[in-house]
Structure formats: C-alpha cells, structure tokens
CSV table of C-alpha atoms and ligand atoms in Angstrom, one decimal:
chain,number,residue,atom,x,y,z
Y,1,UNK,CA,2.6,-5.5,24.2
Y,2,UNK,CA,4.0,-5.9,20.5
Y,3,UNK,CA,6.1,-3.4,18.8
Y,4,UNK,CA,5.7,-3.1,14.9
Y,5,UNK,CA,8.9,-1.8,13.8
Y,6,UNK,CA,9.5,-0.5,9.9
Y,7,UNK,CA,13.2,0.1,9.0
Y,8,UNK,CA,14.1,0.9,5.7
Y,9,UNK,CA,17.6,1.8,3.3
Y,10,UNK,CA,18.5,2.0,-0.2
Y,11,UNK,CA,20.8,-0.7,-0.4
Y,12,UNK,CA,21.1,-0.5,-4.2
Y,13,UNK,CA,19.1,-0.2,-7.3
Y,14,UNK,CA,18.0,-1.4,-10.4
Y,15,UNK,CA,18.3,0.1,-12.8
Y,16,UNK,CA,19.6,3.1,-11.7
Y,17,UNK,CA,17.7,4.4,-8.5
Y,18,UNK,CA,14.3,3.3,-10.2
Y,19,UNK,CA,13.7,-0.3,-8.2
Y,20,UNK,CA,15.5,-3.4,-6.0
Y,21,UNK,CA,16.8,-6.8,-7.4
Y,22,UNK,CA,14.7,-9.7,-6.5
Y,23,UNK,CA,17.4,-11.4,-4.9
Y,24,UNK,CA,18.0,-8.7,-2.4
Y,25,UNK,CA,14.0,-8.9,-1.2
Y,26,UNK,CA,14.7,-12.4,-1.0
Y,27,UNK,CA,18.2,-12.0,1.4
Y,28,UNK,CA,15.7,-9.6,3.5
Y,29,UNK,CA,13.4,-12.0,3.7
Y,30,UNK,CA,15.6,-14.9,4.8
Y,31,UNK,CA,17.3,-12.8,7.6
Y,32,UNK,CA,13.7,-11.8,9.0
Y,33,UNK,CA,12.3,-15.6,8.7
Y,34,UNK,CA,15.6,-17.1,10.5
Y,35,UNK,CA,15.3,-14.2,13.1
Y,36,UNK,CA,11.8,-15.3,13.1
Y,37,UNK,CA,12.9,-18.7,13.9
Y,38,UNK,CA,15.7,-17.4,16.4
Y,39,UNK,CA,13.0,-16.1,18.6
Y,40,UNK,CA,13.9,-12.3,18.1
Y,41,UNK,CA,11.0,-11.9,16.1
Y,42,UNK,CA,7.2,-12.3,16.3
Y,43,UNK,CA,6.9,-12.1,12.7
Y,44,UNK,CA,8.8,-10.3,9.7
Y,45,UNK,CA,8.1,-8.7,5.9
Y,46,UNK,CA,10.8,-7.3,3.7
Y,47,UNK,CA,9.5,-5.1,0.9
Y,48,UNK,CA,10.0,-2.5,-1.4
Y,49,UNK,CA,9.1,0.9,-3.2
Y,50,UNK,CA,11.4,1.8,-5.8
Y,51,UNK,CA,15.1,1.4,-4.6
Y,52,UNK,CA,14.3,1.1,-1.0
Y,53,UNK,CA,14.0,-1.9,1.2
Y,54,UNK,CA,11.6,-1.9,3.8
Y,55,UNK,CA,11.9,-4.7,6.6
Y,56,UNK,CA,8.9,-4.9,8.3
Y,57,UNK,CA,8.9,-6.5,11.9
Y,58,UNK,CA,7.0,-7.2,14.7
Y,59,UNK,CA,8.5,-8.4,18.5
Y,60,UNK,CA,8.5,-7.9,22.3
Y,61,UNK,CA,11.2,-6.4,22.8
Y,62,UNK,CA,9.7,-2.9,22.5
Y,63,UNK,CA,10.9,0.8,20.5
Y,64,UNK,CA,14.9,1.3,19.8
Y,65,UNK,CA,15.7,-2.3,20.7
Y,66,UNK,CA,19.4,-2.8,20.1
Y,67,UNK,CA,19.0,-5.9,19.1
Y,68,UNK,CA,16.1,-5.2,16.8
Y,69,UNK,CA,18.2,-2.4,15.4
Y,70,UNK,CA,21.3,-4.9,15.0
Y,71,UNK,CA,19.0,-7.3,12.9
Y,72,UNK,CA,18.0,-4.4,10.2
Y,73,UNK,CA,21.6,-3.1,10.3
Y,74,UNK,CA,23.1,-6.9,9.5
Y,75,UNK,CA,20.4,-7.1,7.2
Y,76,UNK,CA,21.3,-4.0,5.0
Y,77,UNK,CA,25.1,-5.2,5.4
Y,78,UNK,CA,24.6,-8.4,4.2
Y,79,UNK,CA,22.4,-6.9,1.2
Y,80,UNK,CA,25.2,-4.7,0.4
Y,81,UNK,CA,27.5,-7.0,0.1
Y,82,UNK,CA,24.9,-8.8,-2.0
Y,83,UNK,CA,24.6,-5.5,-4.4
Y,84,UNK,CA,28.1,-5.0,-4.5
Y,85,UNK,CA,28.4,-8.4,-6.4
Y,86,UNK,CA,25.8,-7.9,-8.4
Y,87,UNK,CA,27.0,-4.6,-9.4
Y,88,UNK,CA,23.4,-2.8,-8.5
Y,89,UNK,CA,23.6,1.0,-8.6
Y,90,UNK,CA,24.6,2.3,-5.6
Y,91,UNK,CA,25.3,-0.1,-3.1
Y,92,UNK,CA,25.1,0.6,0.1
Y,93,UNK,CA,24.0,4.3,-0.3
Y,94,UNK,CA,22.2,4.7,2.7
Y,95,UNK,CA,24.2,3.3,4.9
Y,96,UNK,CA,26.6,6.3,6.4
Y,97,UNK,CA,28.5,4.9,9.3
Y,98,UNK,CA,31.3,1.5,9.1
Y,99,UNK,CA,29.5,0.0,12.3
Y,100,UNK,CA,26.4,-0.5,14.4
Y,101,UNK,CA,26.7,1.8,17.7
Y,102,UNK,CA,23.5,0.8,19.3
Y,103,UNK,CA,21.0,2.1,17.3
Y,104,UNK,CA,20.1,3.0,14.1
Y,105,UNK,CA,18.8,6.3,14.0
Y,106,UNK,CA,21.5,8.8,12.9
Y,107,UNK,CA,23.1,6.0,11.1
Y,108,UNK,CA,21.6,6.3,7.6
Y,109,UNK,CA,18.3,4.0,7.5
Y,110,UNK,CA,15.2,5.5,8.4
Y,111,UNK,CA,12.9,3.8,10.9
Y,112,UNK,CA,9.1,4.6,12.6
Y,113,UNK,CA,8.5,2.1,15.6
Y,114,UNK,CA,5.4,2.3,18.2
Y,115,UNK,CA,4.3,-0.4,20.8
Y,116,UNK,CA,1.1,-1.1,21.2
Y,117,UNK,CA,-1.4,-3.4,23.5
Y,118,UNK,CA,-2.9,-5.1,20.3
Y,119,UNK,CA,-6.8,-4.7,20.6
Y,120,UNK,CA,-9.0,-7.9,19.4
Y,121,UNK,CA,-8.5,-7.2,15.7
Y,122,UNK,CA,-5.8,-4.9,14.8
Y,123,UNK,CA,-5.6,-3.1,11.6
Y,124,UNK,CA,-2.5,-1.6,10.3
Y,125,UNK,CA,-1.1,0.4,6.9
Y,126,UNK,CA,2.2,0.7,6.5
Y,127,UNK,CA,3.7,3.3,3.8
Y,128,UNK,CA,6.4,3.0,2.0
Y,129,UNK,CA,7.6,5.5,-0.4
Y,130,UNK,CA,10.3,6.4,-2.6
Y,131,UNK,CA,11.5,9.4,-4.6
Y,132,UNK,CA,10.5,11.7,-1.5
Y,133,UNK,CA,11.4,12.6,1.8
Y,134,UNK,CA,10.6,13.1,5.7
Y,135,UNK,CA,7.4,15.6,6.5
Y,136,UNK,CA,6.2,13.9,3.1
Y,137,UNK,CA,3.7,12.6,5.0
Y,138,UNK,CA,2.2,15.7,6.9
Y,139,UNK,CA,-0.7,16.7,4.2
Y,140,UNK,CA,-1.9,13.5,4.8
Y,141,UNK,CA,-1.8,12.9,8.5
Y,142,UNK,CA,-3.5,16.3,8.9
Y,143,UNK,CA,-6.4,14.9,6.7
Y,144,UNK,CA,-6.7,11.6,8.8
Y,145,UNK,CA,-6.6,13.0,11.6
Y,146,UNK,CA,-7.7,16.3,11.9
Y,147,UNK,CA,-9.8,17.4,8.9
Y,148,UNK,CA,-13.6,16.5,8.8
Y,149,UNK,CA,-14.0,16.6,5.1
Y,150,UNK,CA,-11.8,13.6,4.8
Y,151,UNK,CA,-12.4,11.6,8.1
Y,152,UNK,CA,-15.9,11.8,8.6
Y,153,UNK,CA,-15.2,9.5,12.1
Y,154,UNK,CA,-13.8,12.9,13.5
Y,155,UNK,CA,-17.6,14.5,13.9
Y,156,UNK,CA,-19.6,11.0,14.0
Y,157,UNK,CA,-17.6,8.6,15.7
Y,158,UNK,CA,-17.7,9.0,19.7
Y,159,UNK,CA,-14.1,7.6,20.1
Y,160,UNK,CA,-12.4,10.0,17.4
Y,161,UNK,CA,-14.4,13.0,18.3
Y,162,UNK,CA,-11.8,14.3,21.2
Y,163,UNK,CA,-9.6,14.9,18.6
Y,164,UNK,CA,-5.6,13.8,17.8
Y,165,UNK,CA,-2.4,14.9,19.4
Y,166,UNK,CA,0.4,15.5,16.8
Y,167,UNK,CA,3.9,15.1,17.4
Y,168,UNK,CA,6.0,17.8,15.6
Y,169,UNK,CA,10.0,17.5,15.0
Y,170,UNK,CA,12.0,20.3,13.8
Y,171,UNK,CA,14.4,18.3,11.8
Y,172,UNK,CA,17.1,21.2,11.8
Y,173,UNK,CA,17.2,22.2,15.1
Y,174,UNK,CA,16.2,18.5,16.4
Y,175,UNK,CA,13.3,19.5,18.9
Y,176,UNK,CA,9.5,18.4,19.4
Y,177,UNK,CA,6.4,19.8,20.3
Y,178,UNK,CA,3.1,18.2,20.7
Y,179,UNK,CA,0.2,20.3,19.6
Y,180,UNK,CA,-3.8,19.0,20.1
Y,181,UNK,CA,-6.6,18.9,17.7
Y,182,UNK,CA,-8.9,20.4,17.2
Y,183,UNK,CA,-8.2,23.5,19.5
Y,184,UNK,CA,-4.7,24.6,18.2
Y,185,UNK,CA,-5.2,23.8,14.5
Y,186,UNK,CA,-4.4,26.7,13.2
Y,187,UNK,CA,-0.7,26.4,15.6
Y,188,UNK,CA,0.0,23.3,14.3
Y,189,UNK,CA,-0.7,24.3,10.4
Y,190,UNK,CA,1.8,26.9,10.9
Y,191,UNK,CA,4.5,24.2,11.5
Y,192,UNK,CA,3.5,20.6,9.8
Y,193,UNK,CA,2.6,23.0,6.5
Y,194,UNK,CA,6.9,23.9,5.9
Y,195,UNK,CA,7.0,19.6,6.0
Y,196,UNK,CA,11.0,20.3,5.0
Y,197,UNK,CA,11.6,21.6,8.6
Y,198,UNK,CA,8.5,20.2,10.8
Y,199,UNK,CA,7.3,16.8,10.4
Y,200,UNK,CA,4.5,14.5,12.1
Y,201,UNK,CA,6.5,11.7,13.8
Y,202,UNK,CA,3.6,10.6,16.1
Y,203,UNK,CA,-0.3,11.4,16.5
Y,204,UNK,CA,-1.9,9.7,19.4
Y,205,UNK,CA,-6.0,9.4,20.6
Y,206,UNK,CA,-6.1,11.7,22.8
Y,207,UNK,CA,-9.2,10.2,24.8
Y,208,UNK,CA,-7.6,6.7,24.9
Y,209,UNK,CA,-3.9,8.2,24.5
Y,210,UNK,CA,-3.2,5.3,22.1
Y,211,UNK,CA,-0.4,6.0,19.6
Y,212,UNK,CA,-2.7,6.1,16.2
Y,213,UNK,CA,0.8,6.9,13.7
Y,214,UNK,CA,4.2,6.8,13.9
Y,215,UNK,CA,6.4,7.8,10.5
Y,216,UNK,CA,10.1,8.3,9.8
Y,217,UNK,CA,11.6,11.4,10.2
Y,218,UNK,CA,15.2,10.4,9.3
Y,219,UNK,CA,16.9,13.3,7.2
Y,220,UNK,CA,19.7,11.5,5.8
Y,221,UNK,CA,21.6,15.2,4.5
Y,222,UNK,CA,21.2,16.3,7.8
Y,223,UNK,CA,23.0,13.3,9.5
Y,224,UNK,CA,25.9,13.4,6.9
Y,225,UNK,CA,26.4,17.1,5.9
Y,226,UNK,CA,26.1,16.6,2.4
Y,227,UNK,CA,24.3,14.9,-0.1
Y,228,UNK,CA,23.9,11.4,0.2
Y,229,UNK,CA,20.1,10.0,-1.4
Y,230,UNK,CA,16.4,11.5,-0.3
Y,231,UNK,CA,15.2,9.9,2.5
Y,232,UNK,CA,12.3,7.8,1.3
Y,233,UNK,CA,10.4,7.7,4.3
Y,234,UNK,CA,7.9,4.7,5.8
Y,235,UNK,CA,5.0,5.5,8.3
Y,236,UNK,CA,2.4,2.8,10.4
Y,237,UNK,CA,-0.8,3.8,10.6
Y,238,UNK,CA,-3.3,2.2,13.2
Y,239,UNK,CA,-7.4,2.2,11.9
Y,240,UNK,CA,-10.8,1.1,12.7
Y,241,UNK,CA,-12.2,1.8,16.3
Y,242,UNK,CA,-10.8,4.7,17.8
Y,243,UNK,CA,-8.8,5.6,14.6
Y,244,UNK,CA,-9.8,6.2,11.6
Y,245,UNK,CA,-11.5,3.6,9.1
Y,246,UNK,CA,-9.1,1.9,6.7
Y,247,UNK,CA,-11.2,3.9,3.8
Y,248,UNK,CA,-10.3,7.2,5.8
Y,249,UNK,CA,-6.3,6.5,5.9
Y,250,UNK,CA,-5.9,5.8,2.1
Y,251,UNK,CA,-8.3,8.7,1.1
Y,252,UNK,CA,-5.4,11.7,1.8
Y,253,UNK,CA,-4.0,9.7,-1.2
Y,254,UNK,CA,-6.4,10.5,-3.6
Y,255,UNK,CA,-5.0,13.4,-4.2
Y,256,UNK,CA,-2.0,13.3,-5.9
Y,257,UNK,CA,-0.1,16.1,-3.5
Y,258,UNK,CA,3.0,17.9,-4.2
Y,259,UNK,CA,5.9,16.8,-2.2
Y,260,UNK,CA,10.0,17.2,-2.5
Y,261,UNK,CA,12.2,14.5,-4.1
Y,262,UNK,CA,12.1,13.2,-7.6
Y,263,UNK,CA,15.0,13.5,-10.0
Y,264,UNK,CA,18.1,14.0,-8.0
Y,265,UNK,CA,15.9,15.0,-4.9
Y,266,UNK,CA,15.6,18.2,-5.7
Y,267,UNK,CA,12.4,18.8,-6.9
Y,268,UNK,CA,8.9,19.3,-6.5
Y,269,UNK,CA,6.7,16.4,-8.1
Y,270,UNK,CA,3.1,14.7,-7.2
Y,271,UNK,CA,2.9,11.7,-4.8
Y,272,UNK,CA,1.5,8.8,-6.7
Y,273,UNK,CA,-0.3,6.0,-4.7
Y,274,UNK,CA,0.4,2.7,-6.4
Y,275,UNK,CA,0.6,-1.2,-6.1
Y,276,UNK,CA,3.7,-3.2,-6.1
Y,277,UNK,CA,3.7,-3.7,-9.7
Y,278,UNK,CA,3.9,-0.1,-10.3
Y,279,UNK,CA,6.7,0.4,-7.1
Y,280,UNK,CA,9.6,1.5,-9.6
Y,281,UNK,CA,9.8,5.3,-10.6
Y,282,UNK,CA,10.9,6.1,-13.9
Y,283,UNK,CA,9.8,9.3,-15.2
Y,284,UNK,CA,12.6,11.9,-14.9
Y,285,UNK,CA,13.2,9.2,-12.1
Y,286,UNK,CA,9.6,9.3,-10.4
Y,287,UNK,CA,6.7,10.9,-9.9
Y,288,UNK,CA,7.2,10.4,-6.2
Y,289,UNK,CA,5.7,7.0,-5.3
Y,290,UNK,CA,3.7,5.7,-2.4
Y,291,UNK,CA,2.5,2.2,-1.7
Y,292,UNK,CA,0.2,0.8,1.2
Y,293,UNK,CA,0.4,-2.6,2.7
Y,294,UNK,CA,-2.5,-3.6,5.0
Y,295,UNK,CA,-2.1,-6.1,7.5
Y,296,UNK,CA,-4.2,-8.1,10.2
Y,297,UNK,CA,-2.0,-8.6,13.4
Y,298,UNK,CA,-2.5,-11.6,15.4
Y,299,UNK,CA,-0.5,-11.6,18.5
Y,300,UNK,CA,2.3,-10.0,16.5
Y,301,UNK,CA,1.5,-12.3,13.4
Y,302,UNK,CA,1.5,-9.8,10.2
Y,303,UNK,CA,-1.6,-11.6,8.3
Y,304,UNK,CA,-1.2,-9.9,4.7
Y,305,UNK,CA,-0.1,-7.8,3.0
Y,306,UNK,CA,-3.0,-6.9,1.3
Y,307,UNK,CA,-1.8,-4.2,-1.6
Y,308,UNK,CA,-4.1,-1.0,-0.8
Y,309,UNK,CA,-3.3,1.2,-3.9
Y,310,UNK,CA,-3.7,-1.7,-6.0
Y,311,UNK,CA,-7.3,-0.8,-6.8
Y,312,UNK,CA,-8.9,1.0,-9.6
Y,313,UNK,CA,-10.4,3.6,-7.3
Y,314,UNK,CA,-7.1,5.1,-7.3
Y,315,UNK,CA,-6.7,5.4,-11.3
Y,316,UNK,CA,-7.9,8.8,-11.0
Y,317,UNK,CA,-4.8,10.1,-8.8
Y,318,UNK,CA,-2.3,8.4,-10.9
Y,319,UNK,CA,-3.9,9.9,-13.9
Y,320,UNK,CA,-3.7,13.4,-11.7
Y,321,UNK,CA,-0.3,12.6,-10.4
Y,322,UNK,CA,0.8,11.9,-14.5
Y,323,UNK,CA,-0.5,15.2,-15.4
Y,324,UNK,CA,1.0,17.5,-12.9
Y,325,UNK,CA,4.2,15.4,-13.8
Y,326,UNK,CA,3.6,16.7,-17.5
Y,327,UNK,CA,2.9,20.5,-15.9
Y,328,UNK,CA,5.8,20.4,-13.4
Y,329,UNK,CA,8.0,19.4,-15.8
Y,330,UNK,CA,7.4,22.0,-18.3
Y,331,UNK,CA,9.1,24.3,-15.7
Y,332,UNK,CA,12.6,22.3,-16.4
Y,333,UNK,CA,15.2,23.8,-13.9
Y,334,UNK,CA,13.3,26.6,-13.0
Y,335,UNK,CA,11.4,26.9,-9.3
Y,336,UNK,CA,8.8,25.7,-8.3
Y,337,UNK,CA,9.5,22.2,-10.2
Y,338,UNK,CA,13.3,22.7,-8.9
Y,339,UNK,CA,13.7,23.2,-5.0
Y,340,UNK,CA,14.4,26.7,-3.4
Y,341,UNK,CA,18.1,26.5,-3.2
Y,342,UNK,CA,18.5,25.5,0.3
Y,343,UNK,CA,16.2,22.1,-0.2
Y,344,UNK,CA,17.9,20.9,-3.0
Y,345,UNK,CA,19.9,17.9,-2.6
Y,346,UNK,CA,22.6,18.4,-5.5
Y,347,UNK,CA,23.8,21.9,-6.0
Y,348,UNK,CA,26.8,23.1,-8.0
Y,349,UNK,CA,26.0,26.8,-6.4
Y,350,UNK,CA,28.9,27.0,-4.3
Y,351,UNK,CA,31.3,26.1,-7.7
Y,352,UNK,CA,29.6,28.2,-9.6
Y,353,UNK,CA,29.7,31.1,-7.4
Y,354,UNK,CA,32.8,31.1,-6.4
Y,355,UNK,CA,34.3,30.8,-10.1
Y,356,UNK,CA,31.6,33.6,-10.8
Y,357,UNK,CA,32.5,35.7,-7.5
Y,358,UNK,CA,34.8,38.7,-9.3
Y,359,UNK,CA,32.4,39.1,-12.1
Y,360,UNK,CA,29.6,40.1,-9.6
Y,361,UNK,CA,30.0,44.3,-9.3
Y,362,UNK,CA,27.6,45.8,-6.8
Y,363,UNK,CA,24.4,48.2,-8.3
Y,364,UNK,CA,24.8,51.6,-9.1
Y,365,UNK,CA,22.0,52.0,-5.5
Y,366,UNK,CA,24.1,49.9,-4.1
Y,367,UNK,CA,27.5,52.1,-4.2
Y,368,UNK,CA,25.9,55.5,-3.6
Y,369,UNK,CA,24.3,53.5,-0.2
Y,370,UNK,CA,28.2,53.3,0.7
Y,371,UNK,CA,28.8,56.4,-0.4
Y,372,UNK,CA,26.3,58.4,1.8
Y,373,UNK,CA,27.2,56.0,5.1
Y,374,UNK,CA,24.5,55.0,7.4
Y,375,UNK,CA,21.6,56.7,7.9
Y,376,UNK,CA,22.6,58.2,11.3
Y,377,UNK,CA,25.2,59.9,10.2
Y,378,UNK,CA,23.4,61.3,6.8
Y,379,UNK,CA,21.1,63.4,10.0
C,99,LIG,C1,16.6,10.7,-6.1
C,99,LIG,C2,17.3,9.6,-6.8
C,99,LIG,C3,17.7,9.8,-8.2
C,99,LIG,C4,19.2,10.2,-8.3
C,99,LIG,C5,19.6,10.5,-9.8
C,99,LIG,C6,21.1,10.8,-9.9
C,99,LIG,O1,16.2,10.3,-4.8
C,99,LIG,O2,17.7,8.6,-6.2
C,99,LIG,O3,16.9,10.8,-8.9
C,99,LIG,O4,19.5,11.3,-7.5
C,99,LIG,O5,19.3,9.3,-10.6
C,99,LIG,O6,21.8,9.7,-9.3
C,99,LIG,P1,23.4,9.6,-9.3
C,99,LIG,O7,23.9,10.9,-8.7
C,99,LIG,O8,23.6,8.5,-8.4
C,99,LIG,O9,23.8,9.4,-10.7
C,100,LIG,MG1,19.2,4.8,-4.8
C,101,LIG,MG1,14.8,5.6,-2.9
C-alpha cells in the first residue's frame, strides 16, 4: 500500500499574500529530498499556488502518520524561520499552535491523505488552490462524480456505472455522513450545495470501494476563533479505470465557478484554473486560483508533474473567470461580491455596532407590539 499525502500552509508571501519566494519552494524541497533519502519517504514534491506551499508526499507509513505529520510541520517551521528573515509577508500565518502534538490537523495546515493498493498504472491530480477555502471543491466533485453531462464514464463505463459514495463533513458541528450516488442525489445536493458548512472530504467506488478523492477540509477560523487567513484547500484525485478519465476530472474546471475567498477572504469571486506561471493572484488579491498537477505513480515514485491547466483549452474559463471578476466587482462592498456576514473572514461589525448601539431606536410597529403584550393576553 502507499499513502499520497498533500499538506499545505501559508508560510509567507510575496508580495503581499499574492505568491511564495523561491527560496522557500526550494527549503520545501530539500527537507522532502533528505526525508526521501532518510527513508521516511517514498518520494516527495513541494509546490505552490499563490502564498501557499504545498508538500506533496508519498510513503508507507499510511494516513495521520505522526511522523509524516512531524516532517510537514518541521518543514513549515523551518520555512518560517526562513520568511521571517527574509521579511516575506506574513510569516508563519498558518501555523496556530507553538508545537507539534501528534498530528496536524487542528493545528493550522490543511492536509487530504488516502492509502491506496496502487493499480498497474496509477493516475493522480492533485489541486492546489489559493484565494479560497474548504467545500471549494464540492461543484466539482459532484460533476466528476455524479453528473452524466460532465463524466460521460458514469452511463458508459461498466466500472463507474454503480455510482460514487460521497463523504460529507459538517465543518461547524464537526460530523460526517456518507450519502450514495446516484439514488440519494437530491440528499446529498441539499448539503455539499451550502460548501461553507458541508464539504466532500472523500468519494469512494462504490463497486470496488476504492477511495477515488480525498480534499482538505481544514477550516482554519474554525480551529482559532477568529480570523487568521482562508484556508486554501488541496484535494487528490484518482482517474482512468474505475474513476473517471483524466479529461473528466479537469472538465468541472471549465467553468469558472463562484466560490468564497478573494480579497480579505471575504468574498465571492470565480475559480480560475491556471498553470504555474499564472499561480499568483493579484486582482483585488485573486480571482480565486486553481492549479492541477498530474502525476504517474510508480511504487510510490511521483513521475511528473505534468501542469494540467497549462493548456490553451482552458483560455476560455480564464477569460470567463476575468469577466465575472469585472461583474463581481462592480458590486464593491455590497453582497453577493462581499460574504453574508457570518462567512466573512474580516468584519469590523461587532465595533461598529457596539459604538452604533444607542443610536438604534426600535420602529414605531415595533413599540406598539410592546405595547399591546403578547398575543394571548390581547384575547
Ligand atoms: C485572502 C488574503 C488577502 C488578505 C489581504 C489583507 O486570503 O490572503 O486577500 O486578506 O491582503 O491582508 P492583511 O490583513 O494581512 O493586510
Ligand atoms: Mg498569506
Ligand atoms: Mg493563500
């Protein structure tokens, strides 16, 4: 069995939130290669989307290793220190507890594991994105795996046509359901489309039971209690055979889908798909940004990346994504570019209400309500 683990923080930016420093891909990249060389590792890949690093591993030692865990955590410690001398903006901003207790979830970074028996020729996508947030993913993994229209394997391919099983998690009130597809569609839809409470973690074959996706779910206001950064999420997507076809994973994408995050995490903006070149928001900090790395494993070996959204078939939804940008922004602090008040990640609302509070006097309906007492009584 191998596990392909994905574990990702903003460690610090340049310039401003909008991208990493070279140097700190390149610490990343040393720590996975001498980990590599330790033994710890199979095989390892730092990358980036905007401010965020992604470290990109593959071992033995299956999901929510400590060790595993320990690495990325030293990694993102050693990068901060890194950040801190090079003065990068906001060093360290995803890292919310002074030490490693085990594991990393609930410690800042955001991570999406899954083992898997690795079949004869093993294609995998993992996202990374920046600029948006957990359940950022769920338009998409309802089209990969459960919508016809987009995954044509669903109706003509014998191993996809039993349908997926999707893994919800309520973020807020941290519990999971799994709900199967095709027959309780319309169940699932209910949850997966509110993706700021519900979102996919896993979807899984559900003739073979193989895990098909796995995606980070880490809500990084929800750990701390305030704000502290959007939580740029990664996901790992298994295709070909009894998934869907490489062509059927990246075509969610072209669409250029409205998800939260953006300037100051607290809006509404397009996801754009793009390459590594164009990995560094800068629009009114964005539009939302989503790149694709395609791999060949061989026993563990991560053969690639090949850069997915590099390709001019995907011009079109960066054009789309540029001119919703254009529409959205035309709202300026006005909803539905801004977040409904309890989504946004920077607020001065309880300031401004409390300085405002004695000016409020209730309406005129309001006061002959009191007046006249509850209805019971009026009888
Ligand atoms: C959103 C993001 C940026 C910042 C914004 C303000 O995820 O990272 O849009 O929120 O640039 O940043 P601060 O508060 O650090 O000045
Ligand atoms: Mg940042
Ligand atoms: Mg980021």
């Amino acid at each position: 069995m191998v596990t392909i683990s994905v574990i990702k923080a903003d460690i610090g930016g340049m310039v401003g939130h909008s991208s990493s420093h070279p140097d700190i891909l390149a610490l990343g990249q040393r720590e996975l290669d001498a980990a590599k060389q330790s033994g710890l590792l199979i095989d390892g890949h730092a990358s980036h989307c905007g401010d965020d690093m992604f470290l990109i591993m593959t071992h033995e030692r299956g999901e929510d290793n400590e060790q595993i865990h320990k690495l990325a955590w030293d990694t993102f410690i050693k990068g901060t220190d890194l950040a801190k001398k090079l003065k990068l903006y906001g060093a360290g901003q995803d890292l919310l507890t002074d030490a490693f207790s085990g594991n990393i979830r609930g410690a800042g970074p955001g991570s999406a594991e899954m083992e898997i028996d690795e079949r004869p020729s093993e294609p995998i996508i993992v996202f990374m994105g920046d600029k948006t947030s957990a359940g950022g993913f769920n338009l998409a993994l309802y089209k990969m795996f459960a919508d016809p229209f987009n995954t044509p394997g669903l109706v003509i391919g014998e191993p996809l046509h039993d349908g997926f099983s999707f893994e919800i998690q309520d973020v807020k009130e941290h519990q999971k359901i799994t709900l199967n597809a095709p027959e309780e569609l319309y169940d699932l839809l209910v949850f997966i489309g509110a993706p700021s409470r519900y979102a996919i973690k896993r979807v899984r074959n559900r003739l073979t039971g193989e895990i098909a996706a796995c995606s980070s779910t880490d809500k990084l206001s929800l750990i701390a209690g305030r704000y502290v950064g959007k939580d740029d999420p990664t996901m790992v997507v298994r295709c070909q055979g009894s998934f869907p076809a490489v062509g059927e994973v990246l075509e969610p994408f072209a669409t250029a889908y409205t998800v939260e995050g953006w300037m100051r995490g607290s809006h509404n903006g397009p996801l754009m798909p793009v390459g590594l070149k164009d990995a560094h928001p800068a629009r009114f900090d964005g539009p939302p940004r989503l790149v694709a790395l395609g791999f060949q494993l061989a026993d563990g070996k991560l053969n690639g990346p090949n850069d997915m959204f590099d390709d001019p078939s995907f011009n079109n939804a960066r054009q789309e994504a540029s001119n919703i940008a254009d529409y959205l922004r035309k709202h300026g602090p006005f909803e539905p570019h801004r977040l409904p008040l309890d989504e946004m990640e920077y607020t001065t609302m309880p300031l401004i209400r409390d300085k405002l509070a004695g000016r409020w006097t209730a309406l005129e309906e309001a006061r002959e309500h009191a007046m006249a007492g509850p209805i019971s009584e009026v009888e």
